Amino acid sequence: MCLMYLYGTPKAAWPPSPSNLPFYWNGYSAFRKDSYRILTKWSKQLGDVFTVKLAQRRVIVLNDAGIVRKALVEHEQVNSSRLDRVDAIEAVMGDQGKTVFTAPFAAYWGRLRRGINKVLGDKEEVAKMDIPWWNAEWDGKMDPETLRAKVNAKAMEAVITMVMGKQSDLQAEWIETLMDVCEKTEQLQTGRWYYRYGAFIPLARTLGIVLGGQRAVVALRDRALTVLLEMDQGGIAESLNHIAASRNDPTPTQLAPDEKLINLLHLIMHGYRFLASTLFTLLQRLASLPDHVQERIADYPASFVAETLRYTPPVRLYSHTARADQDLEFNGKVYRVDENSTLIVNLDSLHFNQDYYVDPFQFDPERFVGRDNSPSILDKDVKDRVKDHLAFGVGRRACLGSRASQRAMVTVATQIVRKYKLRGGDPDTLVDHPSGIWSWTGRTDTKGAAIEFTSRV
């Protein structure tokens, strides 16, 4: 009794961990080499929830929808924050945790969400985002590099419209500058060791500031911000000028101009990179399908898009941060979660779980047809075919732009199969990138192959 009074109640045990990992680096080298694949491999050995240290950063990996629901839906209030220990690139591009992607769970983050959701969460506002996608210049055969460049430009145009509103004079130079800044910032983040290690080792983050300095990334950031200042300020840009009150925030402090601007930049870069990646994958997948299947997709484009996101999500890992010590109960066991623990959702395991998807390693464009009344993957005790996926995240940190992004993807799928026959493509060769705008969890692209576009007219 006296000892308990002095030292408190003992904490539960951590979830199981992989064994025989190197001292100090722990699981980092394996993760650096194989990314989400090594987490999936460990999940098969350790179960639906396990913990591993990546260098000096402990992460808890969630590999089953049940534990995801428990941690990020039922306990969303305590597991929807962000950690301030990031590398120097993310610190600069997120302005020290001031964007909706990087801000911790607090009133400020809630204000950002309300301002953004006023536009992206409104069906009528999303429906106004009229973006022309396909025209005659797509006729003929295109190598993957040319195709990706065209898709990237169209995706950037779409995201600018989503974030800044329809522009009276959208200049090609703006699109090119923003794409170039994104590319060069990712190269900077992945190319120098002190940036790569910064999210895992505090000393590396310090060295990234001292040795690498921040001048290069600040210059890139400011170059992009200059472009945004030249644009019409509609859409989310206008909405963020007037943050509405809420029950828990009746007199909200309005955003400063620099806070608004850095959020617009992060929204554009994040939306652009992931929309472009998915659209490119979508085209590669379409081209790999027989023509009679391509024709039928016009009847169920939303199912095709959903299956593309399930099978080849642009982000296979995403993270939340716990903001309090807690016990996490799952399948009769109690696991320890400390304040500032990183919780990782592993879609590479979840999206290929046969408990939720029949023949999960088979791409089935009709998988989600007629599934509106089926259970959600996040419903309790699901052991059946589900109607959805988790590519847009879950809980408080779920993507606010999912409605607008899906509308763009469905529009592309519908228009392209009505206008063209596609032949070629390679949707299954993947390329992993350590930088995920600008998170260490990374992103995954489809490498792709040449596609021939033949008009159906």
XYZ file of C-alpha atoms in Angstrom:
457
model
C 0.000 0.000 0.000
C 2.789 2.408 0.901
C 4.694 1.626 -2.281
C 1.574 2.158 -4.400
C 1.036 5.515 -2.698
C 4.625 6.552 -3.374
C 4.949 5.318 -6.935
C 1.366 5.236 -8.253
C -0.460 2.505 -10.139
C 1.809 0.540 -12.512
C 1.138 1.149 -16.188
C -0.061 -1.570 -18.519
C 2.504 -3.233 -20.761
C 3.306 -1.854 -24.178
C 1.912 -3.849 -27.117
C 4.325 -6.576 -28.326
C 7.446 -5.521 -30.217
C 9.689 -7.111 -32.865
C 12.742 -8.770 -31.342
C 16.468 -8.656 -32.136
C 16.492 -5.126 -33.499
C 19.764 -3.140 -33.577
C 20.698 -1.041 -30.572
C 19.735 2.631 -30.801
C 18.431 2.484 -34.399
C 15.903 -0.205 -33.442
C 13.470 -0.655 -36.352
C 14.484 2.474 -38.272
C 16.798 0.849 -40.834
C 14.204 -1.778 -41.742
C 11.511 0.909 -41.995
C 13.723 3.146 -44.094
C 14.281 0.265 -46.519
C 10.806 -1.287 -46.696
C 8.428 1.379 -45.324
C 4.891 0.058 -44.686
C 5.852 -3.428 -45.937
C 7.972 -4.119 -42.874
C 5.145 -2.969 -40.608
C 2.787 -5.399 -42.353
C 5.365 -8.174 -41.990
C 5.706 -7.479 -38.279
C 1.907 -7.381 -37.894
C 1.701 -10.951 -39.179
C 4.161 -11.977 -36.473
C 2.879 -9.808 -33.617
C -0.832 -9.251 -34.242
C -3.263 -6.422 -34.898
C -1.462 -3.936 -32.636
C 2.235 -3.748 -31.887
C 4.837 -1.172 -30.961
C 8.271 -0.516 -32.399
C 10.890 2.154 -31.881
C 12.142 3.823 -35.047
C 15.486 5.105 -33.815
C 14.325 7.057 -30.732
C 10.675 7.457 -31.729
C 8.206 4.916 -30.409
C 5.192 4.209 -32.636
C 2.155 2.033 -32.002
C 0.977 0.409 -35.227
C -2.735 -0.307 -35.752
C -3.389 -3.040 -38.315
C -7.065 -3.878 -37.792
C -10.214 -1.771 -38.181
C -11.389 -2.741 -34.695
C -8.362 -1.262 -32.963
C -8.501 1.779 -35.276
C -12.124 2.371 -34.260
C -11.255 1.940 -30.586
C -8.258 4.301 -30.661
C -9.293 6.954 -33.190
C -13.097 7.007 -33.085
C -14.126 5.999 -29.576
C -11.066 7.726 -28.083
C -10.737 10.478 -30.682
C -10.635 13.240 -28.076
C -7.355 11.963 -26.646
C -5.777 10.562 -29.822
C -6.183 13.308 -32.420
C -3.222 15.550 -31.745
C 0.106 16.128 -33.449
C 3.636 15.827 -32.122
C 5.896 18.870 -32.280
C 8.971 16.676 -32.897
C 9.268 16.943 -36.678
C 12.157 17.503 -39.027
C 13.302 20.988 -40.031
C 11.492 20.846 -43.389
C 8.097 20.072 -41.860
C 8.719 22.682 -39.173
C 9.261 25.395 -41.791
C 6.566 24.321 -44.247
C 4.072 23.950 -41.390
C 5.297 27.140 -39.705
C 6.012 25.364 -36.416
C 2.694 23.535 -36.199
C 0.328 26.216 -37.488
C -1.423 24.332 -40.307
C -4.451 22.092 -40.106
C -2.157 19.113 -40.815
C 0.436 19.941 -38.161
C -1.367 21.833 -35.383
C -1.975 20.032 -32.068
C -5.461 19.345 -30.707
C -6.507 22.778 -29.438
C -8.913 25.646 -30.112
C -6.690 26.996 -32.892
C -6.864 23.687 -34.787
C -10.647 23.634 -34.374
C -10.870 27.098 -35.945
C -8.880 25.951 -38.945
C -11.135 22.922 -39.390
C -14.307 25.030 -39.215
C -13.013 27.523 -41.753
C -11.940 24.819 -44.206
C -15.017 22.648 -43.712
C -17.287 25.607 -44.468
C -16.181 25.195 -48.095
C -15.054 21.588 -48.530
C -17.810 20.150 -46.340
C -20.600 21.939 -48.216
C -22.114 19.916 -51.080
C -23.251 23.043 -52.918
C -19.828 24.689 -52.632
C -18.104 21.530 -53.872
C -20.551 21.285 -56.788
C -19.523 24.798 -57.892
C -15.925 23.675 -58.416
C -16.258 23.289 -62.174
C -12.923 22.150 -63.570
C -12.493 21.154 -67.254
C -10.422 17.967 -67.403
C -10.178 16.247 -70.757
C -9.709 17.634 -74.244
C -8.224 16.700 -77.623
C -4.614 16.988 -76.496
C -4.967 13.584 -74.816
C -5.322 11.759 -78.163
C -2.468 9.437 -79.118
C 0.174 7.554 -77.180
C 1.911 9.122 -74.194
C 4.913 7.890 -72.273
C 4.473 7.847 -68.474
C 6.608 10.947 -67.901
C 4.563 13.074 -70.322
C 1.314 11.722 -68.957
C 2.338 12.389 -65.366
C 3.315 15.962 -66.206
C -0.104 16.587 -67.770
C -1.953 14.958 -64.886
C 0.106 16.955 -62.380
C -0.775 20.233 -64.068
C -4.482 19.372 -64.158
C -4.409 18.279 -60.519
C -2.737 21.524 -59.461
C -5.356 23.489 -61.384
C -8.106 21.534 -59.624
C -6.622 22.027 -56.155
C -6.074 25.754 -56.680
C -9.778 25.991 -57.519
C -10.695 23.975 -54.404
C -8.561 26.114 -52.100
C -8.447 29.595 -53.653
C -11.708 29.556 -55.592
C -12.084 29.861 -59.352
C -9.470 32.269 -60.670
C -10.303 35.066 -63.109
C -6.908 34.566 -64.763
C -5.181 31.325 -63.729
C -1.663 31.689 -65.069
C 0.354 28.682 -66.231
C 3.407 30.196 -64.492
C 1.673 29.903 -61.119
C 0.950 26.225 -61.675
C 4.523 25.535 -62.778
C 6.015 27.430 -59.827
C 3.922 25.616 -57.216
C 4.688 22.202 -58.739
C 8.394 23.052 -58.842
C 8.413 24.159 -55.190
C 6.715 20.920 -54.165
C 9.198 18.792 -56.106
C 12.282 20.627 -54.836
C 11.116 20.637 -51.217
C 10.579 16.865 -51.321
C 14.026 16.408 -52.859
C 15.548 18.533 -50.124
C 13.747 16.612 -47.396
C 14.742 13.166 -48.650
C 18.202 14.003 -49.965
C 19.992 15.139 -46.798
C 20.505 12.801 -43.862
C 19.879 15.379 -41.145
C 16.433 16.090 -42.586
C 15.610 12.376 -43.019
C 16.529 11.577 -39.411
C 15.050 14.751 -37.933
C 11.644 13.246 -37.114
C 13.279 10.343 -35.237
C 16.334 11.767 -33.525
C 16.155 15.176 -31.782
C 19.875 15.837 -32.347
C 19.474 15.321 -36.113
C 16.717 17.920 -36.180
C 19.041 20.391 -34.458
C 21.850 19.564 -36.876
C 19.441 20.064 -39.763
C 18.946 23.621 -38.605
C 22.627 24.272 -37.803
C 24.315 22.470 -40.722
C 21.687 22.683 -43.418
C 20.251 25.907 -42.209
C 16.699 26.767 -43.112
C 17.478 29.247 -45.845
C 16.858 26.848 -48.726
C 13.466 25.656 -47.532
C 12.408 29.135 -46.411
C 13.273 30.420 -49.887
C 11.141 27.699 -51.478
C 8.264 28.386 -49.101
C 8.388 32.141 -49.705
C 8.508 31.619 -53.465
C 5.246 29.687 -53.258
C 3.642 32.159 -50.863
C 4.387 34.981 -53.290
C 2.358 33.148 -55.933
C -0.595 32.722 -53.571
C -0.618 36.458 -52.830
C -1.126 37.128 -56.548
C -4.237 34.942 -56.760
C -7.893 35.810 -56.265
C -8.732 35.069 -52.637
C -11.973 33.068 -52.867
C -12.937 29.618 -51.606
C -11.132 28.566 -48.449
C -8.939 31.667 -48.642
C -12.048 33.783 -48.108
C -13.576 31.423 -45.546
C -10.493 31.561 -43.314
C -10.989 35.327 -42.990
C -14.161 34.749 -40.977
C -13.901 31.911 -38.449
C -17.320 31.196 -36.991
C -17.973 30.691 -33.301
C -18.728 27.250 -31.899
C -20.137 25.906 -28.630
C -16.650 25.309 -27.224
C -15.147 28.409 -28.846
C -17.790 31.170 -28.598
C -15.393 34.077 -29.224
C -12.766 32.713 -31.636
C -9.589 34.636 -32.258
C -9.387 35.289 -35.991
C -6.384 34.054 -37.958
C -3.429 36.304 -38.563
C -2.555 36.837 -42.259
C 0.546 34.635 -42.011
C -1.447 31.821 -40.360
C -4.019 31.919 -43.132
C -1.392 31.977 -45.880
C 0.664 29.037 -44.578
C -2.517 26.974 -44.328
C -3.482 27.755 -47.907
C -0.025 26.660 -49.052
C -0.100 23.396 -47.093
C -3.623 22.630 -48.338
C -2.563 23.181 -51.943
C 0.627 21.130 -51.700
C -1.035 18.272 -49.819
C -4.090 18.192 -52.083
C -2.043 18.485 -55.252
C 0.390 15.705 -54.501
C -2.209 13.163 -53.443
C -4.828 14.046 -56.066
C -2.210 13.889 -58.839
C -0.910 10.553 -57.575
C -4.392 9.014 -57.435
C -5.431 10.337 -60.857
C -2.285 8.961 -62.457
C -2.918 5.579 -60.826
C -6.546 5.709 -61.949
C -5.493 6.177 -65.585
C -2.915 3.416 -65.346
C -5.534 1.073 -63.914
C -8.107 1.973 -66.560
C -5.626 1.315 -69.368
C -4.832 -2.134 -67.966
C -8.485 -3.250 -68.087
C -10.193 -4.827 -71.130
C -12.227 -2.388 -73.225
C -15.581 -3.946 -72.313
C -14.760 -3.376 -68.619
C -13.685 0.207 -69.336
C -17.024 0.892 -70.995
C -18.985 -0.435 -67.999
C -17.095 1.789 -65.574
C -19.135 4.758 -66.817
C -22.081 3.112 -65.024
C -20.287 2.846 -61.657
C -17.398 5.362 -61.577
C -17.649 5.884 -57.804
C -17.044 2.173 -57.178
C -14.039 2.197 -59.507
C -12.573 5.211 -57.705
C -13.190 3.626 -54.294
C -11.503 0.395 -55.357
C -8.532 2.344 -56.742
C -8.163 4.077 -53.376
C -8.501 0.809 -51.471
C -6.059 -1.102 -53.651
C -3.510 1.657 -54.286
C -3.918 4.443 -51.713
C -1.407 7.274 -52.175
C -0.754 7.191 -48.414
C -0.521 3.790 -46.744
C 0.457 5.088 -43.323
C -0.951 8.017 -41.410
C -0.356 9.121 -37.869
C -2.163 10.534 -34.850
C -0.628 11.561 -31.538
C -1.971 10.746 -28.081
C -2.365 13.780 -25.826
C -2.759 11.874 -22.559
C -1.606 8.673 -20.889
C -4.261 5.980 -21.294
C -5.025 2.273 -21.409
C -6.156 0.896 -24.767
C -8.309 -2.233 -24.466
C -8.668 -4.565 -27.434
C -9.611 -8.240 -27.722
C -9.462 -8.746 -23.980
C -6.007 -7.196 -23.565
C -4.962 -3.838 -22.137
C -2.115 -1.903 -23.741
C -0.166 1.118 -22.609
C -0.334 4.389 -24.534
C 1.647 7.338 -23.185
C 1.125 11.014 -23.842
C 2.827 11.946 -27.159
C 2.839 8.332 -28.369
C 2.504 8.134 -32.147
C -0.350 5.948 -33.393
C 0.103 4.693 -36.965
C -2.750 3.355 -39.117
C -1.372 0.768 -41.563
C -3.595 0.629 -44.661
C -1.304 -1.950 -46.251
C -2.654 -4.377 -43.679
C -6.206 -3.034 -43.301
C -7.095 -2.728 -46.980
C -6.026 -6.283 -47.738
C -7.802 -7.993 -44.856
C -10.124 -10.748 -46.090
C -12.393 -10.197 -43.070
C -13.508 -6.968 -44.764
C -12.908 -7.555 -48.475
C -13.507 -10.722 -50.485
C -10.362 -11.649 -52.452
C -8.607 -8.477 -51.236
C -5.565 -8.925 -53.490
C -7.804 -8.918 -56.562
C -8.629 -5.513 -58.078
C -12.410 -5.540 -58.578
C -13.885 -2.327 -60.066
C -17.387 -3.507 -59.080
C -16.468 -4.282 -55.474
C -18.420 -1.360 -54.017
C -21.423 -1.433 -56.388
C -24.676 -1.684 -54.453
C -22.930 -1.639 -51.082
C -24.654 1.458 -49.636
C -26.471 -0.609 -47.011
C -23.457 -2.735 -46.120
C -21.576 -2.108 -42.872
C -18.727 0.350 -42.621
C -15.258 -1.018 -42.013
C -15.373 0.918 -38.719
C -18.607 -0.662 -37.470
C -18.304 -3.017 -34.508
C -17.777 -6.736 -35.069
C -17.673 -6.472 -38.865
C -17.038 -9.796 -40.562
C -18.602 -9.111 -43.928
C -18.074 -7.204 -47.127
C -17.900 -3.503 -46.260
C -18.941 -0.419 -48.182
C -15.906 1.777 -47.676
C -12.151 2.170 -47.121
C -9.886 4.353 -44.985
C -7.802 6.086 -47.660
C -9.055 9.498 -46.487
C -8.218 8.834 -42.856
C -10.423 8.384 -39.814
C -11.659 10.329 -36.822
C -10.885 13.976 -36.174
C -7.892 13.930 -38.526
C -9.812 12.551 -41.520
C -9.312 14.450 -44.777
C -11.633 17.457 -45.015
C -11.224 17.492 -48.792
C -12.448 13.948 -49.393
C -15.755 15.051 -50.939
C -14.117 17.433 -53.421
C -11.312 15.003 -54.259
C -13.693 12.127 -54.911
C -15.831 14.355 -57.110
C -12.773 15.201 -59.210
C -11.785 11.528 -59.475
C -15.286 10.390 -60.436
C -15.478 13.153 -63.042
C -12.202 12.000 -64.586
C -13.208 8.328 -64.605
C -16.572 9.118 -66.220
C -15.314 11.517 -68.858
C -12.287 9.514 -69.873
C -14.081 6.202 -70.445
C -16.824 7.921 -72.430
C -14.376 9.711 -74.684
C -11.444 7.311 -75.042
C -10.355 3.724 -75.220
C -7.177 3.263 -73.226
C -4.530 0.645 -73.842
C -1.264 -0.048 -71.990
C -0.513 1.093 -68.470
C 1.150 -0.521 -65.461
C -0.797 0.119 -62.234
C 1.047 -2.423 -60.090
C 4.690 -1.295 -60.064
C 4.950 1.063 -57.099
C 7.457 3.700 -56.040
C 7.718 4.687 -52.372
C 8.688 8.227 -51.340
C 9.911 9.029 -47.813
C 8.349 12.522 -47.885
C 4.581 12.701 -47.523
C 3.985 16.475 -47.699
C 5.850 16.792 -45.353
C 5.344 13.870 -43.037
C 7.899 11.095 -42.387
C 5.175 8.477 -43.025
C 5.753 8.937 -46.767
C 3.593 8.301 -49.799
C 3.362 5.784 -52.644
C 3.185 6.456 -56.389
C 2.441 4.223 -59.330
C 5.447 4.058 -61.660
C 3.252 3.636 -64.730
C 3.810 2.840 -68.388
C 2.866 4.371 -71.728
C -0.849 4.661 -72.514
C -2.495 4.978 -75.890
C -5.648 7.108 -75.969
C -8.006 6.349 -78.869
C -11.130 8.441 -79.353
C -14.453 6.589 -79.167
C -16.141 9.194 -81.391
